[in-house]
XYZ file of C-alpha atoms in Angstrom:
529
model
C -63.875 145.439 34.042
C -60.200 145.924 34.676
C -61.132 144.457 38.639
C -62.970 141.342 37.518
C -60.081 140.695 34.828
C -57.526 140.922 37.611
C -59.028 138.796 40.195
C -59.590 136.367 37.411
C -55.516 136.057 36.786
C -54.888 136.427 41.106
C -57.339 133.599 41.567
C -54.891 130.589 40.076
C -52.219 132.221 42.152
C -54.401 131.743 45.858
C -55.533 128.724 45.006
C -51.938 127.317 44.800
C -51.088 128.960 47.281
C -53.685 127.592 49.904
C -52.759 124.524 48.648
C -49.220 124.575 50.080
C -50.158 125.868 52.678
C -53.101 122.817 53.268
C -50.011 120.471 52.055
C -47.444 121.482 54.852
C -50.338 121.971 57.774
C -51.094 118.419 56.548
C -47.386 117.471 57.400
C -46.730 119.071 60.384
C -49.733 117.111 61.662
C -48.538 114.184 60.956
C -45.223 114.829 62.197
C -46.699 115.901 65.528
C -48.957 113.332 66.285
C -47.240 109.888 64.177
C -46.439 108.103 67.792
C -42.274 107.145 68.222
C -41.271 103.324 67.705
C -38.842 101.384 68.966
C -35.961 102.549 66.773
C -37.038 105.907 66.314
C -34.382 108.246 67.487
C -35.011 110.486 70.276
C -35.562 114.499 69.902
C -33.194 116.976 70.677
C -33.946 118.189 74.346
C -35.236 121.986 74.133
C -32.519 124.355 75.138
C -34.226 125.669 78.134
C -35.289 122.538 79.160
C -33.746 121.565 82.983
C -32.353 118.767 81.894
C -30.294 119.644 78.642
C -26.743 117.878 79.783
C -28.127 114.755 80.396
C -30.221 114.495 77.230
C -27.421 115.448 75.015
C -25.095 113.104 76.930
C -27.912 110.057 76.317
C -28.225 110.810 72.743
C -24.536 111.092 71.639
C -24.634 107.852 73.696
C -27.323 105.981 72.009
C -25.428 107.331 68.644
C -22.074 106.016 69.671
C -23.509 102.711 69.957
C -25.447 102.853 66.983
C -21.984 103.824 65.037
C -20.245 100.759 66.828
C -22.134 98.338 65.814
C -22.434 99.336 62.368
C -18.242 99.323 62.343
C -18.477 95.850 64.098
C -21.090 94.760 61.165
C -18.675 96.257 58.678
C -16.027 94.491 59.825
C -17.442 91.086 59.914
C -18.773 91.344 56.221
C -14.764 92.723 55.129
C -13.726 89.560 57.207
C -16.211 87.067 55.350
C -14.944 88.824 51.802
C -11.223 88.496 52.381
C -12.117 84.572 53.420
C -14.269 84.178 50.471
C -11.737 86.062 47.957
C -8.719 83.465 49.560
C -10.761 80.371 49.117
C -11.476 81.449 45.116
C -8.055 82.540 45.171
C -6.814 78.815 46.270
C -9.209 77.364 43.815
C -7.561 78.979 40.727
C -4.194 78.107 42.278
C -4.927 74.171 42.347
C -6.985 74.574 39.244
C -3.596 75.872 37.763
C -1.460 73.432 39.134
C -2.829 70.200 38.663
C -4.396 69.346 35.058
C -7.417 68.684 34.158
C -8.626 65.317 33.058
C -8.060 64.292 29.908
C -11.673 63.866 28.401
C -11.555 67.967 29.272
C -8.138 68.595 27.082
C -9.518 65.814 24.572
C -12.418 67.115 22.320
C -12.820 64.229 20.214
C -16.001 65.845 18.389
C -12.594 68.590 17.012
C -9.833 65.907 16.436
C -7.753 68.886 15.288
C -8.633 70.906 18.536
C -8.387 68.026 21.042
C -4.099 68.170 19.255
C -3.735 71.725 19.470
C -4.775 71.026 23.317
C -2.776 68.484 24.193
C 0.559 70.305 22.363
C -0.753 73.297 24.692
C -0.913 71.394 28.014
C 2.436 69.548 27.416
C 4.138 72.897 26.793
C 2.620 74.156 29.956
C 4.487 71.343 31.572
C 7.883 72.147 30.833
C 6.746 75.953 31.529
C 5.922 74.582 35.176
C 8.882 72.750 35.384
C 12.026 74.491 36.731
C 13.513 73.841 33.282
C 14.311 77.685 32.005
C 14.658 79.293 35.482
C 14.033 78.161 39.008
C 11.439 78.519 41.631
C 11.348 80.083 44.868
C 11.143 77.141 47.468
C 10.223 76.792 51.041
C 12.742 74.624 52.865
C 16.128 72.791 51.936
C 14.669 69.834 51.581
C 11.715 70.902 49.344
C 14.446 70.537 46.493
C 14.202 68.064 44.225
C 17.609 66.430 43.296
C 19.202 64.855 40.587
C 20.600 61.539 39.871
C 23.809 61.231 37.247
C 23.977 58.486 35.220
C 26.793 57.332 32.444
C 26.380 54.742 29.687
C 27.295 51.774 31.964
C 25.852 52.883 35.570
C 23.639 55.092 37.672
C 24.373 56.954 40.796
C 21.326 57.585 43.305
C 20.412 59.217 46.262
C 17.789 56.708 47.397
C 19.315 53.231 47.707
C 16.636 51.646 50.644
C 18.600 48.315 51.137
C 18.214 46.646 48.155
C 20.089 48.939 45.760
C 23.761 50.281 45.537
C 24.567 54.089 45.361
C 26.314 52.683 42.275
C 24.625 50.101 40.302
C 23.491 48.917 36.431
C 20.372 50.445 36.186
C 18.423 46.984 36.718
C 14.670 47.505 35.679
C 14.086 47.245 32.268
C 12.077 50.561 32.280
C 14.697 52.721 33.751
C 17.273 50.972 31.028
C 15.199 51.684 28.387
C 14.677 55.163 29.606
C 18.099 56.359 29.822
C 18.626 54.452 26.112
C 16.023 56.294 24.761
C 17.170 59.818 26.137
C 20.706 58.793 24.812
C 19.505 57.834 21.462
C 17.411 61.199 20.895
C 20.511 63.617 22.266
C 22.353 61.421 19.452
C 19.970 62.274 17.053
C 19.424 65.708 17.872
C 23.258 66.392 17.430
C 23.495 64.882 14.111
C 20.265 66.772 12.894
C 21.516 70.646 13.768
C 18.776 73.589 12.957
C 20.112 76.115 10.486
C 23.066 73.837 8.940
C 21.257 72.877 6.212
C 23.411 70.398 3.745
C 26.788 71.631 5.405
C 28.961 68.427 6.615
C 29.682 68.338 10.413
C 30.588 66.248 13.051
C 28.819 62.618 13.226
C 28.073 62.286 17.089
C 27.819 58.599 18.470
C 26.764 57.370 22.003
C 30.344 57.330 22.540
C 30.691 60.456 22.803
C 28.434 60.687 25.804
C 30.145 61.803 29.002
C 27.484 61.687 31.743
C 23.815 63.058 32.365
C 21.764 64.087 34.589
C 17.878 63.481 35.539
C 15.297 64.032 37.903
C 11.642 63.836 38.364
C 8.780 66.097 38.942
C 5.946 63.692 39.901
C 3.267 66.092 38.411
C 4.983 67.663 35.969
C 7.965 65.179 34.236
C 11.426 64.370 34.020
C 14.081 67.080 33.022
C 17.089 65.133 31.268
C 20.691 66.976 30.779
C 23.522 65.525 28.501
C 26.577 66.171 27.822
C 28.816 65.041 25.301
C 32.743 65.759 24.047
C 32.589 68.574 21.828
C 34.780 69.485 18.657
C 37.947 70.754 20.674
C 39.429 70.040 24.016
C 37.654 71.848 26.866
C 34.900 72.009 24.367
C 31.587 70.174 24.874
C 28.129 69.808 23.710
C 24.652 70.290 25.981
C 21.141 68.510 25.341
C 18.497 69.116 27.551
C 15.391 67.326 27.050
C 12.141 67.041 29.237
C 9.572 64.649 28.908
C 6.384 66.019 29.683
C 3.695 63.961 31.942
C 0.419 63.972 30.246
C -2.969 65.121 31.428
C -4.827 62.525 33.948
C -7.257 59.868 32.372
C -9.583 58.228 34.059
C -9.090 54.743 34.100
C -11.809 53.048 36.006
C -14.528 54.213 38.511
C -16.091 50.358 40.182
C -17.601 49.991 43.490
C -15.713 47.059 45.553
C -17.870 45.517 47.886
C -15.254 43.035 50.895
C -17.954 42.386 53.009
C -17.789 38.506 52.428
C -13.965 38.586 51.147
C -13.067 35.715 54.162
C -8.959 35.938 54.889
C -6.897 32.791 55.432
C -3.915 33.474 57.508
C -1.360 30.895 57.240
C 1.384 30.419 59.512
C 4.048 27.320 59.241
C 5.439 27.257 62.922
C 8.120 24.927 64.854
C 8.807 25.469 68.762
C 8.221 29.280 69.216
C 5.346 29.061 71.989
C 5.766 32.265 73.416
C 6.412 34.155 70.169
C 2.501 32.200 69.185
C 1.030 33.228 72.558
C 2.433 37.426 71.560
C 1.145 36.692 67.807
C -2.159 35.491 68.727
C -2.874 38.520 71.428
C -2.585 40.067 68.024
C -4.491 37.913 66.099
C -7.093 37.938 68.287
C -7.257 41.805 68.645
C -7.209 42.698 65.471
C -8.502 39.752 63.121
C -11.180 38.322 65.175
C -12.968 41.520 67.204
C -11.791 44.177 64.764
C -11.938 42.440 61.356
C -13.937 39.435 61.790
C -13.755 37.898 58.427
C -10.815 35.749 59.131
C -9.443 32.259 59.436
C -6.470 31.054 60.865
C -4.673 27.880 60.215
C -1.798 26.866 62.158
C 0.720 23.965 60.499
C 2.718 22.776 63.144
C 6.409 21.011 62.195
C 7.221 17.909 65.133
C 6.183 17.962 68.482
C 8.378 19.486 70.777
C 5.965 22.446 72.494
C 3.009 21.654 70.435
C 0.459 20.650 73.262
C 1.307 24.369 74.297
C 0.769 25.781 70.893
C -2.483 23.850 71.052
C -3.502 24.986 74.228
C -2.758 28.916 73.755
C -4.992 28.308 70.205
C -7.750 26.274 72.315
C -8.027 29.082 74.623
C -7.929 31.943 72.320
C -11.236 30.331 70.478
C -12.961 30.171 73.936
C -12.489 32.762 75.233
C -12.992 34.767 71.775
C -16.178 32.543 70.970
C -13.911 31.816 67.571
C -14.358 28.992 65.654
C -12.669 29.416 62.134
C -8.788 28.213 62.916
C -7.259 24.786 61.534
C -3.880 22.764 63.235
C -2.355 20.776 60.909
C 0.643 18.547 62.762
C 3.038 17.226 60.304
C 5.981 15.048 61.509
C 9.056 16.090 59.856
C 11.910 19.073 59.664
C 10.620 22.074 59.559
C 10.232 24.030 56.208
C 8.487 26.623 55.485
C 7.492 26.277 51.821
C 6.062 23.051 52.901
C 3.602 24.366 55.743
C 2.762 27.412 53.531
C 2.074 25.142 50.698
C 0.525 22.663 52.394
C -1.808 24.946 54.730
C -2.915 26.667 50.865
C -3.601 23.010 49.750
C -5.744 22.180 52.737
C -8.577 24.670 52.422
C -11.358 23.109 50.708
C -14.115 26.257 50.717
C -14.815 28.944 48.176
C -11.718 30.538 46.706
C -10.308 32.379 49.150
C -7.454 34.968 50.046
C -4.522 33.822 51.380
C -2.180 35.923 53.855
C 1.212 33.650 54.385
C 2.510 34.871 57.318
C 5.112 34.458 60.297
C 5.064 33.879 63.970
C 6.616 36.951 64.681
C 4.632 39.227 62.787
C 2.238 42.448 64.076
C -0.965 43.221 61.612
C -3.542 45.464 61.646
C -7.087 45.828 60.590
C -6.092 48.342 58.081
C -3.583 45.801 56.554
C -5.900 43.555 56.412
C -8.560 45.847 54.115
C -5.051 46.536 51.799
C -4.554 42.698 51.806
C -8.470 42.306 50.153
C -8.035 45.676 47.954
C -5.116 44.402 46.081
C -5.858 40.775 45.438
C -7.851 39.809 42.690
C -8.072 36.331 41.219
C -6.484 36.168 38.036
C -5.423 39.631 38.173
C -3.513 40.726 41.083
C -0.899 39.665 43.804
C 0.210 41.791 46.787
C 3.389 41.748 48.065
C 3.602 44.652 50.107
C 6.780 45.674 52.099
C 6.771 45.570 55.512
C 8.462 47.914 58.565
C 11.246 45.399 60.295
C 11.751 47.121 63.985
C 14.943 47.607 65.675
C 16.559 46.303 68.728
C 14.312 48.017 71.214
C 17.072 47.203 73.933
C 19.025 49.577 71.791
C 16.112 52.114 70.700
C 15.403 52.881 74.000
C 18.465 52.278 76.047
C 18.651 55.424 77.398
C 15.064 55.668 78.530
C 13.897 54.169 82.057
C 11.857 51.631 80.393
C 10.791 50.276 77.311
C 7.625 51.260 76.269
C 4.935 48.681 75.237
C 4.759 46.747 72.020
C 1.796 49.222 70.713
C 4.003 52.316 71.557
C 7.238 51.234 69.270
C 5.202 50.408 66.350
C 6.079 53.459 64.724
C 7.438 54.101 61.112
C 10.875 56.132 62.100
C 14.199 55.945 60.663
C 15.446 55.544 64.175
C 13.085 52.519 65.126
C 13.475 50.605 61.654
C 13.479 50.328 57.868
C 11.615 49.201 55.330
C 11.903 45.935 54.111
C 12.287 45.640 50.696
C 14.437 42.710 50.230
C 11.808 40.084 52.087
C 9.290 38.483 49.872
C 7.900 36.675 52.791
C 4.136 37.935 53.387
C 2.454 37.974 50.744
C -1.367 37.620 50.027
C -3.123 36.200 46.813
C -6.184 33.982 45.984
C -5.847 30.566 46.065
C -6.500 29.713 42.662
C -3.462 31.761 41.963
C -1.617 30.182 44.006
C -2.554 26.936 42.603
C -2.619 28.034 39.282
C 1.209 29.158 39.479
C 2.419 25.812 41.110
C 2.862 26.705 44.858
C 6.194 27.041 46.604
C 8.961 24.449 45.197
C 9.267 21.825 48.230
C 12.865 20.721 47.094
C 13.724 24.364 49.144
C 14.644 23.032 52.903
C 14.222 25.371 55.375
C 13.460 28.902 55.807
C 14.471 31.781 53.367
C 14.463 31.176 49.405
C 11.285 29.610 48.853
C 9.760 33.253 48.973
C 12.032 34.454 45.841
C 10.969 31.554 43.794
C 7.347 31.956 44.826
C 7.948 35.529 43.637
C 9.807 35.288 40.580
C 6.873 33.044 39.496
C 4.421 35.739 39.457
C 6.930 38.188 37.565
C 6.929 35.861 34.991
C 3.012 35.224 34.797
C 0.287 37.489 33.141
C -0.639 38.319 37.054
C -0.450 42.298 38.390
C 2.099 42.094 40.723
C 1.669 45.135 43.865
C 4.741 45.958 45.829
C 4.173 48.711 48.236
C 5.473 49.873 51.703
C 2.046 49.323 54.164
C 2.129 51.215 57.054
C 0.211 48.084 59.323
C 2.397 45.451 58.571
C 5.715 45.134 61.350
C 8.462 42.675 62.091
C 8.896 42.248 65.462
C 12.566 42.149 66.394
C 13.576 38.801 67.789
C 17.380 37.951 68.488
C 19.225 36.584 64.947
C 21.708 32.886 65.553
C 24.802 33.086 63.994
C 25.757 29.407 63.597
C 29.346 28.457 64.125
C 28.855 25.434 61.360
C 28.556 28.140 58.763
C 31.751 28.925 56.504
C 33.743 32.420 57.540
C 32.301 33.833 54.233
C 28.574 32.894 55.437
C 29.409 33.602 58.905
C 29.982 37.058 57.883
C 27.367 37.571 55.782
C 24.821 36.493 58.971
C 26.935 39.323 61.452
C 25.955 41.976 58.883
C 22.891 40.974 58.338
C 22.636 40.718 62.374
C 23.942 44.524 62.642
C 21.489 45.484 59.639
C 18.718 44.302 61.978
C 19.914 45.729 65.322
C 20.055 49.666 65.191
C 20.375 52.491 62.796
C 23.780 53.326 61.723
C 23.949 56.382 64.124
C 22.399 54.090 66.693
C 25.424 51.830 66.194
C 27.731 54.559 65.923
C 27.050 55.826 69.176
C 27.355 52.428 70.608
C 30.926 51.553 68.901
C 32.229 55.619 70.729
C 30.612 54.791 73.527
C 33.400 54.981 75.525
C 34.607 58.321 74.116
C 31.117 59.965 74.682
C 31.671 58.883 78.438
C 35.627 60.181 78.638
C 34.122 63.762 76.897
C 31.360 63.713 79.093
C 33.738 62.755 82.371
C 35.999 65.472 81.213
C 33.172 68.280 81.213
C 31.952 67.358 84.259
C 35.378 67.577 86.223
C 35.462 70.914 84.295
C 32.415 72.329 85.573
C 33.359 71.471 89.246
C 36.208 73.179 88.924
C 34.524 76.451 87.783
């Protein structure tokens, strides 16, 4: 009883263990007899085996590649995360520098919200702005400066050639600025926090001294004051900033040119070989680059006008072009009166005008800005153009001068911007019309342009003045007459050296001959060493 009661509590026991034991014969099996893949890696030689060396050396081999590659894998997915972390890393850097639009700062659903916003972002403005301390920069001439400026006159760094280092401040927006800015320093001094009813001091614009301003396109201006204070020695500071607010979004339009047909007017007397340069131009870049263009030539007596004809003649066979008028008028040359009556003798659709001179270089591109930034009873362009230098002078110390293609370049030591010519100019017709046209009493050339001008300052009419970077005067020689007075005569010679070089360009021409005694000198020098 005590043997059938034991073998009845042993029996669990050898069934598990048979069990294990089926289990691991079962995997040593498959183990054994599974056949090796591709990537499967190889056994460990037996130690008696004959060739032992060699199969260690091949595995530790086949390892040492494996580990490679997995460190070249590695390092190509640290490479693409420190790429991916700086582009996210640039994205919160613009995202912090420039502001959002304003429908983003604007909630208009939470009036109160869309105010607490805007005070926000306009703080964060003068927090940008190198107003309480200043900010590491990369170059001298990544500084911003300032301009001063008193009650009567400003001092600037950027004169071009139409303003004075010191000058009224002209533009009604700039007065007004600098008014305003006065006015609130004014104010603020006669309101002082934390006096409460106690008398002081009653502070009037004349007690301004000077100030200081500059702006921060995408932040604002920065203002600083200063006015007499209560003792000698003594004086009081404002500093004021106005903030630039978020951007809006003004417009979003298609603007379709296809069909937006270019007249290009050009009053001309004499010249034929300037014409023959101009319409190499013409030809290149209105009629096979552009190709919606039209050309009409008005012609003043008729000295050299069978050649003008001729050089037009065989521009349109040769270019298969067809869209040019010649209009021959028999009297002194003015150039109000070809402009005018060139505008007067179109008798299509409204059309865009482009008055223009002989001894002017276009390209397509200006020709696009000419169409983007005319609009019939909206808009005018009078964009500023780059007058070239002397290129005797320019490249006088070169072998040769290059061609006209190669010195069309916008440097300060092969030109200037023109900002006191009102000459080219491009506007619709009906504009034109509309305004009254040039005033023919003007005899001439020069002045009709200013009048033309100062017509569409004082119209309803968008008025765009910018530098274009496809517009050139070519530099042609400048008469001095001697029937002018000695006052006008002197006027023209500046005007002459204004046109010829750069002032270190003219500098080095005046010391000429002590560049060539320093030079003489050195080389004597050296001979004797």
């Amino acid at each position: 009883m005590m043997l059938r009661r034991g073998f009845i509590l042993f029996l669990p026991r050898l069934v598990g263990l048979l069990v294990v034991a089926c289990c691991s014969m079962s995997i040593v099996y498959m183990l054994a007899c599974t056949p090796k893949g591709d990537n499967q890696q190889l056994s460990l030689p037996r130690v008696h085996s004959p060739t032992v060396k060699e199969g260690y050396e091949a595995v530790l081999q086949e390892r040492e590649e494996q580990h490679r590659n997995y460190i070249v894998s590695l390092k190509k997915q640290i490479a693409q995360l420190k790429a991916a972390l700086q582009s996210r890393t640039e994205q919160l850097k613009m995202q912090n520098q420039y502001p959002k639009p304003l429908d983003i700062w604007l909630d208009h659903s939470n009036p109160e919200k869309a105010h607490s916003n805007l005070l926000a972002f306009l703080r964060s403005q003068v927090d940008k702005a190198e107003v309480h301390s200043g900010v590491k920069l990369s170059t001298e001439y990544a500084a911003v400066p300032f301009e001063s400026f008193t009650l009567q006159k400003v001092y600037q760094l950027e004169t071009g050639l139409t303003r004075h280092p010191e000058e009224k401040p002209v533009r009604k927006d700039k007065r007004d600025e600098l008014i305003e800015v006065i006015e609130l320093a004014v104010g603020s001094l006669n309101k002082p926090e934390g006096v409460g009813n106690a008398k002081h001091r009653v502070y009037t614009t004349s007690d301004f001294i000077e100030g200081i301003y500059r702006t921060e396109k995408n932040k604002g201006t920065l203002y600083e004051l200063t006015f007499k204070g209560d003792a000698k020695h003594q004086f009081k500071k404002i500093v004021l900033f106005r903030p630039f607010g978020p951007v809006m979004k003004v417009k979003n339009e298609n603007v379709d040119m296809a069909d937006t047909l270019i007249n290009v007017i050009v009053p001309l007397a004499k010249r034929a070989s300037k014409f023959r340069q101009f319409m190499q131009n013409f030809r290149e870049m209105g009629i096979q680059q552009d190709g919606r263009i039209h050309l009409t030539v008005v012609y003043f007596g008729k000295e050299q006008m069978n050649e003008v004809k001729s050089i037009l003649e065989n521009t349109s066979k040769s270019a298969n072009f067809k869209n040019f008028t010649f209009i021959q008028l028999n009297e002194e040359f003015s150039r109000g009166k070809g402009l005018d009556v060139g505008a007067r003798f179109w008798k299509g659709n409204n059309v865009v005008l482009f008055f223009c001179d002989v001894d002017i270089y276009f390209t397509a591109e200006f020709l696009n800005s000419c169409r983007l930034n005319t609009q019939p009873g909206k808009k005018v362009f009078y964009p500023v153009l780059f007058s070239q230098y002397n290129p005797s002078i320019i490249y006088g110390h070169h072998d040769s001068i290059p061609s006209l293609e190669q010195q069309l370049v916008i440097k300060k030591e092969t030109g200037f911007w023109r900002d006191f010519g009102f000459g080219m100019t491009c506007q619709y017709r009906s504009d034109f019309i509309n305004i009254g046209g040039f005033d023919l009493d003007i005899k001439g050339w020069g002045g009709e342009d200013v009048h033309l001008y100062r017509k569409y300052l004082h119209s309803n009419l968008i008025v765009i003045r910018t530098p274009v970077r496809g517009l050139f005067h070519l530099w042609h020689e400048k008469q001095c007459l001697d029937e002018l007075t000695p006052e006008q005569y002197k006027m023209c010679m500046q005007s002459k050296a204004m046109n010829e070089a750069s002032h270190g360009q003219l500098g080095m021409l005046v010391f000429k001959q002590e560049i060539e005694t320093h030079l003489h000198r050195q080389k004597l020098s050296s001979k004797k060493t």
